[in-house]
Coordinates of N, CA and C in Angstrom, one line a residue:
M1 N -17.0 -19.4 3.0 CA -17.1 -20.8 3.1 C -16.5 -21.4 1.9
S2 N -15.6 -22.4 2.2 CA -14.9 -23.1 1.1 C -15.8 -24.1 0.4
A3 N -15.3 -24.6 -0.7 CA -16.1 -25.5 -1.5 C -16.0 -26.9 -0.9
P4 N -16.9 -27.8 -1.2 CA -16.8 -29.2 -0.7 C -15.5 -29.8 -1.2
I5 N -14.9 -30.7 -0.4 CA -13.5 -31.2 -0.7 C -13.5 -31.9 -2.1
E6 N -14.6 -32.5 -2.5 CA -14.6 -33.2 -3.8 C -14.6 -32.2 -5.0
D7 N -14.7 -30.9 -4.7 CA -14.6 -29.9 -5.8 C -13.2 -29.4 -6.0
Y8 N -12.3 -30.0 -5.3 CA -10.9 -29.5 -5.4 C -10.0 -30.4 -6.3
G9 N -9.2 -29.8 -7.1 CA -8.1 -30.5 -7.8 C -6.8 -30.2 -7.1
I10 N -5.8 -31.0 -7.3 CA -4.5 -30.7 -6.7 C -3.4 -30.6 -7.7
I11 N -2.5 -29.6 -7.4 CA -1.3 -29.4 -8.2 C -0.2 -29.4 -7.3
G12 N 1.0 -29.8 -7.7 CA 2.1 -29.8 -6.8 C 3.5 -29.9 -7.5
D13 N 4.6 -29.9 -6.7 CA 5.9 -29.9 -7.3 C 6.8 -30.9 -6.6
T14 N 6.3 -31.8 -5.9 CA 7.0 -32.8 -5.0 C 7.4 -32.3 -3.7
Y15 N 7.5 -31.0 -3.5 CA 7.8 -30.4 -2.2 C 6.5 -29.9 -1.5
T16 N 5.5 -29.4 -2.2 CA 4.3 -28.9 -1.7 C 3.2 -29.1 -2.7
A17 N 2.0 -28.8 -2.3 CA 0.8 -28.9 -3.2 C -0.2 -27.9 -2.9
A18 N -1.0 -27.5 -3.8 CA -2.1 -26.5 -3.7 C -3.4 -27.2 -4.0
L19 N -4.5 -26.8 -3.4 CA -5.8 -27.3 -3.7 C -6.5 -26.2 -4.4
V20 N -7.0 -26.5 -5.6 CA -7.7 -25.5 -6.5 C -9.2 -25.9 -6.7
S21 N -10.1 -25.0 -6.3 CA -11.5 -25.2 -6.4 C -12.0 -25.2 -7.8
R22 N -13.1 -25.8 -8.1 CA -13.7 -25.7 -9.4 C -14.0 -24.3 -9.8
G23 N -14.2 -23.4 -8.9 CA -14.5 -22.0 -9.2 C -13.3 -21.2 -9.5
G24 N -12.1 -21.8 -9.4 CA -10.9 -21.1 -9.8 C -10.1 -20.5 -8.6
S25 N -10.3 -20.9 -7.4 CA -9.7 -20.4 -6.2 C -8.7 -21.4 -5.6
I26 N -7.4 -20.9 -5.4 CA -6.5 -21.8 -4.6 C -6.8 -21.4 -3.2
D27 N -7.3 -22.4 -2.5 CA -7.8 -22.2 -1.1 C -6.8 -22.9 -0.1
W28 N -5.8 -23.6 -0.5 CA -4.9 -24.2 0.4 C -3.5 -24.3 -0.3
L29 N -2.5 -23.8 0.4 CA -1.1 -23.9 -0.1 C -0.2 -23.6 1.1
C30 N 0.7 -24.6 1.4 CA 1.8 -24.4 2.4 C 3.1 -24.2 1.6
L31 N 3.9 -23.2 2.1 CA 5.1 -22.9 1.4 C 6.3 -22.9 2.4
P32 N 7.4 -23.4 2.1 CA 7.8 -24.0 0.8 C 7.5 -25.5 0.7
R33 N 7.1 -26.1 1.8 CA 7.0 -27.6 1.9 C 5.6 -27.9 2.4
F34 N 5.2 -29.2 2.3 CA 4.0 -29.7 2.9 C 3.8 -29.4 4.3
D35 N 4.9 -29.5 5.1 CA 4.9 -29.3 6.5 C 5.1 -27.8 7.0
S36 N 5.1 -26.9 6.0 CA 5.3 -25.5 6.4 C 4.0 -24.8 6.7
E37 N 4.0 -23.6 7.2 CA 2.8 -22.9 7.4 C 2.1 -22.6 6.1
S38 N 0.8 -22.4 6.1 CA 0.1 -22.1 4.9 C 0.2 -20.6 4.5
V39 N 0.1 -20.3 3.2 CA -0.1 -19.0 2.7 C -1.5 -18.7 2.3
F40 N -2.2 -19.8 1.8 CA -3.6 -19.8 1.5 C -4.3 -20.8 2.4
A41 N -5.3 -20.3 3.2 CA -5.9 -21.2 4.1 C -7.4 -21.0 4.1
A42 N -8.0 -20.5 3.0 CA -9.5 -20.3 2.9 C -10.2 -21.7 3.1
L43 N -9.5 -22.8 2.8 CA -10.1 -24.1 2.9 C -10.6 -24.3 4.4
L44 N -9.9 -23.8 5.3 CA -10.2 -24.0 6.7 C -11.1 -22.9 7.3
G45 N -11.4 -21.9 6.6 CA -12.1 -20.7 7.1 C -12.9 -20.0 6.0
E46 N -12.4 -18.8 5.8 CA -13.0 -17.9 4.8 C -12.0 -17.3 3.9
P47 N -12.4 -16.7 2.8 CA -11.5 -16.1 1.9 C -10.4 -15.2 2.6
K48 N -10.8 -14.5 3.6 CA -9.9 -13.6 4.3 C -8.7 -14.3 4.9
H49 N -8.8 -15.6 5.0 CA -7.7 -16.4 5.5 C -6.6 -16.8 4.5
G50 N -6.8 -16.3 3.3 CA -5.9 -16.4 2.2 C -6.4 -17.3 1.1
R51 N -6.3 -16.7 -0.1 CA -6.7 -17.5 -1.3 C -6.2 -16.7 -2.5
W52 N -6.2 -17.4 -3.7 CA -5.9 -16.7 -5.0 C -7.0 -17.2 -5.9
L53 N -7.9 -16.2 -6.2 CA -9.0 -16.5 -7.0 C -8.8 -15.9 -8.4
I54 N -9.1 -16.7 -9.4 CA -9.2 -16.2 -10.8 C -10.5 -16.8 -11.3
E55 N -11.4 -15.9 -11.7 CA -12.7 -16.4 -12.1 C -13.3 -15.4 -13.2
T56 N -14.4 -15.8 -13.8 CA -15.1 -15.0 -14.8 C -15.9 -13.9 -14.0
A57 N -16.0 -12.7 -14.5 CA -16.8 -11.7 -13.9 C -18.2 -12.0 -14.0
D58 N -18.6 -12.6 -15.1 CA -20.0 -13.0 -15.3 C -20.2 -14.5 -15.0
P59 N -21.4 -14.9 -14.6 CA -21.5 -16.3 -14.2 C -21.3 -17.3 -15.3
P60 N -20.6 -18.3 -15.1 CA -20.4 -19.3 -16.2 C -21.7 -20.1 -16.4
V61 N -21.9 -20.4 -17.7 CA -23.1 -21.3 -18.0 C -22.6 -22.7 -18.1
R62 N -21.3 -22.9 -18.2 CA -20.8 -24.3 -18.2 C -19.4 -24.3 -17.6
L63 N -19.1 -25.2 -16.8 CA -17.7 -25.3 -16.2 C -17.3 -26.8 -16.3
S64 N -16.0 -27.0 -16.8 CA -15.5 -28.3 -16.9 C -14.0 -28.3 -16.5
R65 N -13.5 -29.4 -16.0 CA -12.1 -29.4 -15.6 C -11.5 -30.8 -15.9
Q66 N -10.2 -30.8 -16.2 CA -9.5 -32.0 -16.4 C -8.0 -31.8 -16.2
Y67 N -7.3 -32.9 -16.0 CA -5.8 -32.8 -16.1 C -5.4 -33.0 -17.5
R68 N -4.4 -32.3 -17.9 CA -3.8 -32.4 -19.3 C -3.1 -33.7 -19.4
G69 N -3.6 -34.7 -20.1 CA -3.0 -36.0 -20.3 C -2.6 -36.6 -19.0
E70 N -1.3 -37.1 -18.9 CA -0.8 -37.8 -17.7 C 0.1 -36.8 -16.9
T71 N -0.3 -35.6 -16.9 CA 0.5 -34.6 -16.2 C -0.3 -34.1 -14.9
G72 N 0.4 -33.2 -14.2 CA -0.3 -32.6 -13.1 C -0.8 -31.2 -13.4
I73 N -1.0 -30.9 -14.7 CA -1.5 -29.6 -15.2 C -3.0 -29.7 -15.2
L74 N -3.6 -28.8 -14.3 CA -5.0 -28.8 -14.2 C -5.6 -27.7 -15.1
E75 N -6.6 -28.1 -15.9 CA -7.3 -27.1 -16.8 C -8.7 -27.0 -16.4
T76 N -9.2 -25.8 -16.1 CA -10.6 -25.5 -15.8 C -11.1 -24.6 -16.9
Q77 N -12.2 -25.1 -17.6 CA -12.7 -24.3 -18.6 C -14.0 -23.6 -18.2
F78 N -14.1 -22.3 -18.4 CA -15.3 -21.5 -18.0 C -15.9 -21.1 -19.3
E79 N -17.2 -21.4 -19.5 CA -17.9 -20.9 -20.6 C -19.0 -20.0 -20.2
T80 N -19.0 -18.7 -20.7 CA -20.0 -17.8 -20.4 C -20.9 -17.5 -21.6
A81 N -21.9 -16.7 -21.5 CA -22.7 -16.3 -22.6 C -21.9 -15.6 -23.7
E82 N -20.8 -15.0 -23.4 CA -20.0 -14.2 -24.3 C -18.8 -15.0 -24.9
G83 N -18.4 -16.0 -24.3 CA -17.2 -16.7 -24.7 C -16.7 -17.8 -23.8
C84 N -15.4 -18.2 -24.0 CA -14.9 -19.3 -23.3 C -13.4 -19.1 -23.0
V85 N -13.0 -19.4 -21.7 CA -11.6 -19.3 -21.3 C -11.2 -20.6 -20.6
T86 N -9.9 -20.9 -20.6 CA -9.4 -22.0 -19.8 C -8.4 -21.4 -18.8
L87 N -8.5 -21.8 -17.6 CA -7.6 -21.5 -16.5 C -6.7 -22.7 -16.4
I88 N -5.4 -22.5 -16.5 CA -4.4 -23.5 -16.5 C -3.5 -23.3 -15.3
D89 N -3.5 -24.3 -14.4 CA -2.8 -24.2 -13.1 C -1.8 -25.4 -13.0
F90 N -0.6 -25.0 -12.5 CA 0.4 -26.1 -12.3 C 1.5 -25.5 -11.5
M91 N 2.4 -26.4 -10.9 CA 3.6 -25.9 -10.3 C 4.8 -26.5 -11.0
A92 N 5.7 -25.6 -11.4 CA 6.9 -26.1 -12.1 C 7.8 -26.9 -11.1
L93 N 8.4 -28.0 -11.7 CA 9.3 -28.8 -10.8 C 10.6 -28.0 -10.6
S94 N 11.2 -28.2 -9.4 CA 12.4 -27.4 -9.1 C 13.3 -28.4 -8.4
D95 N 14.6 -28.0 -8.5 CA 15.6 -28.8 -7.8 C 15.7 -28.5 -6.3
S96 N 15.0 -27.5 -5.9 CA 15.2 -27.0 -4.5 C 13.8 -26.6 -3.9
E97 N 13.6 -26.8 -2.7 CA 12.4 -26.4 -2.0 C 12.3 -24.9 -1.7
D98 N 13.5 -24.2 -1.9 CA 13.5 -22.8 -1.6 C 12.8 -21.9 -2.6
Q99 N 12.5 -22.5 -3.8 CA 11.7 -21.7 -4.8 C 10.5 -22.5 -5.2
V100 N 9.4 -21.9 -5.1 CA 8.1 -22.6 -5.5 C 7.5 -21.7 -6.6
D101 N 7.4 -22.3 -7.8 CA 6.8 -21.5 -8.9 C 5.3 -22.0 -9.1
L102 N 4.4 -21.2 -8.7 CA 3.0 -21.5 -8.9 C 2.5 -20.8 -10.1
I103 N 2.1 -21.5 -11.1 CA 1.8 -20.9 -12.4 C 0.3 -20.9 -12.6
R104 N -0.3 -19.8 -13.0 CA -1.7 -19.7 -13.3 C -1.8 -18.9 -14.6
L105 N -2.3 -19.5 -15.6 CA -2.5 -18.9 -16.9 C -3.9 -18.9 -17.3
V106 N -4.4 -17.8 -17.9 CA -5.7 -17.7 -18.5 C -5.6 -17.7 -20.0
R107 N -6.2 -18.7 -20.7 CA -6.1 -18.7 -22.1 C -7.5 -18.4 -22.7
G108 N -7.6 -17.4 -23.6 CA -8.8 -17.1 -24.2 C -9.1 -18.1 -25.3
D109 N -10.2 -18.8 -25.3 CA -10.5 -19.8 -26.3 C -11.5 -19.3 -27.4
K110 N -12.5 -18.5 -27.0 CA -13.3 -17.9 -28.0 C -14.1 -16.8 -27.4
G111 N -14.5 -15.8 -28.2 CA -15.3 -14.7 -27.8 C -14.6 -13.8 -26.8
R112 N -15.4 -13.1 -26.0 CA -14.8 -12.2 -25.0 C -15.3 -12.6 -23.6
V113 N -14.5 -12.7 -22.7 CA -14.8 -13.1 -21.3 C -14.1 -12.1 -20.3
R114 N -14.9 -11.4 -19.6 CA -14.4 -10.6 -18.5 C -13.9 -11.4 -17.4
M115 N -12.7 -11.1 -16.8 CA -12.2 -11.9 -15.7 C -11.9 -11.0 -14.6
R116 N -11.8 -11.6 -13.4 CA -11.5 -10.9 -12.2 C -10.5 -11.8 -11.4
T117 N -9.7 -11.2 -10.6 CA -8.8 -11.9 -9.7 C -8.7 -11.3 -8.3
E118 N -8.4 -12.1 -7.3 CA -8.3 -11.6 -6.0 C -7.2 -12.4 -5.3
L119 N -6.1 -11.7 -4.9 CA -5.0 -12.4 -4.2 C -4.9 -11.9 -2.8
I120 N -5.2 -12.9 -1.9 CA -5.1 -12.6 -0.4 C -4.1 -13.6 0.1
M121 N -2.9 -13.1 0.5 CA -1.8 -13.9 1.0 C -1.9 -13.7 2.6
R122 N -1.9 -14.8 3.3 CA -1.9 -14.8 4.7 C -1.0 -15.9 5.2
F123 N 0.0 -15.6 6.0 CA 0.9 -16.6 6.5 C 0.4 -17.1 7.8
D124 N 1.0 -18.1 8.4 CA 0.7 -18.7 9.7 C -0.8 -19.1 9.7
Y125 N -1.2 -19.9 8.8 CA -2.6 -20.5 8.7 C -3.7 -19.4 8.8
G126 N -3.5 -18.3 8.1 CA -4.5 -17.3 8.0 C -4.4 -16.2 9.0
R127 N -3.5 -16.3 10.0 CA -3.4 -15.4 11.1 C -2.4 -14.2 10.8
G128 N -1.4 -14.5 9.9 CA -0.4 -13.5 9.7 C -0.7 -12.6 8.5
I129 N -1.0 -11.4 8.7 CA -1.3 -10.4 7.6 C 0.0 -9.7 7.3
P130 N 0.4 -9.9 6.0 CA 1.8 -9.4 5.6 C 1.8 -8.0 5.2
W131 N 3.0 -7.4 5.2 CA 3.2 -6.1 4.7 C 3.4 -6.3 3.2
V132 N 2.9 -5.5 2.3 CA 3.0 -5.6 0.9 C 3.7 -4.4 0.4
R133 N 4.8 -4.6 -0.4 CA 5.5 -3.5 -0.9 C 5.8 -3.7 -2.4
Q134 N 5.7 -2.7 -3.2 CA 6.0 -2.9 -4.7 C 7.6 -3.0 -4.8
G135 N 8.0 -4.0 -5.4 CA 9.5 -4.2 -5.6 C 9.7 -4.5 -7.1
F136 N 11.0 -4.6 -7.4 CA 11.4 -5.0 -8.8 C 10.8 -6.3 -9.1
G137 N 10.1 -6.4 -10.2 CA 9.5 -7.7 -10.6 C 8.1 -8.0 -10.1
G138 N 7.6 -7.2 -9.1 CA 6.3 -7.4 -8.6 C 6.2 -7.1 -7.1
P139 N 5.0 -7.3 -6.5 CA 4.9 -7.1 -5.1 C 5.7 -8.0 -4.2
H140 N 6.3 -7.5 -3.1 CA 7.0 -8.3 -2.2 C 6.1 -8.4 -0.9
V141 N 5.9 -9.6 -0.4 CA 4.9 -9.8 0.7 C 5.8 -10.4 1.8
V142 N 5.7 -9.7 3.0 CA 6.6 -10.1 4.1 C 5.7 -10.1 5.4
A143 N 5.8 -11.2 6.2 CA 5.2 -11.3 7.5 C 6.2 -12.1 8.4
G144 N 6.9 -11.3 9.3 CA 7.9 -11.9 10.1 C 9.0 -12.6 9.3
P145 N 9.3 -13.9 9.6 CA 10.3 -14.6 8.9 C 9.9 -15.1 7.5
N146 N 8.6 -14.9 7.1 CA 8.1 -15.4 5.9 C 8.0 -14.3 4.8
A147 N 8.3 -14.7 3.6 CA 8.3 -13.7 2.5 C 7.9 -14.4 1.2
A148 N 7.3 -13.7 0.3 CA 7.0 -14.2 -1.0 C 7.1 -13.0 -2.0
I149 N 7.4 -13.4 -3.3 CA 7.4 -12.4 -4.4 C 6.3 -12.9 -5.4
H150 N 5.4 -12.0 -5.8 CA 4.4 -12.3 -6.8 C 4.9 -11.7 -8.1
H151 N 4.9 -12.4 -9.2 CA 5.4 -12.0 -10.5 C 4.2 -12.0 -11.4
P152 N 3.3 -11.0 -11.4 CA 2.1 -11.1 -12.3 C 2.5 -10.8 -13.8
G153 N 1.8 -11.5 -14.7 CA 1.9 -11.1 -16.1 C 3.2 -11.4 -16.8
R154 N 4.0 -12.3 -16.2 CA 5.3 -12.7 -16.9 C 5.1 -14.0 -17.6
A155 N 6.1 -14.4 -18.3 CA 6.1 -15.7 -19.0 C 6.0 -16.8 -18.0
A156 N 5.4 -17.9 -18.4 CA 5.1 -19.0 -17.4 C 6.4 -19.5 -16.7
R157 N 7.5 -19.5 -17.4 CA 8.7 -20.0 -16.7 C 9.2 -19.1 -15.6
H158 N 8.7 -17.8 -15.6 CA 9.1 -16.9 -14.6 C 8.0 -16.5 -13.6
S159 N 6.8 -17.0 -13.9 CA 5.7 -16.6 -13.0 C 5.8 -17.3 -11.7
G160 N 5.1 -16.8 -10.7 CA 4.9 -17.6 -9.5 C 5.2 -16.9 -8.2
I161 N 5.4 -17.7 -7.2 CA 5.7 -17.2 -5.9 C 7.0 -17.8 -5.5
D162 N 7.9 -16.9 -5.1 CA 9.2 -17.4 -4.6 C 9.2 -17.2 -3.1
H163 N 9.5 -18.3 -2.4 CA 9.5 -18.3 -1.0 C 10.9 -17.9 -0.5
G164 N 11.0 -16.9 0.3 CA 12.2 -16.4 0.9 C 12.3 -16.8 2.4
R165 N 13.5 -16.8 2.9 CA 13.7 -17.1 4.3 C 14.3 -16.0 5.0

């Protein structure tokens, strides 16, 4: 079950936008444009319909979120009994709709915080289960005419999902 709509923040790049829950899950994203099929559609169903979750492994004792200044950079701060981290979400602006860079960074603020992630990519509004193959630079995800490349653990300017045709 998805979060209430008021618990979502939005990040975008003028071509598309993602909805990010307070709990750290991207539950809605169409690629490469607003009118394209979704890659993450948990908002309309369940996590199995596609999402990208980044959360603390231990329950947070406090959670806060804000946009950084007058930007579209969404910061969600998770505080646990052992420490504090900030999840930073944004989409880099691009000159073309053919490349979408969805950036998710975890910044350690204090102490130690165990984190977990879950990436479930589903094309065609949660119905298309892709083939996943390890490729140069990260996993390649393909379902029919749709494709994406996930670049985990790279510098922010290179991270993200590249939509192929």
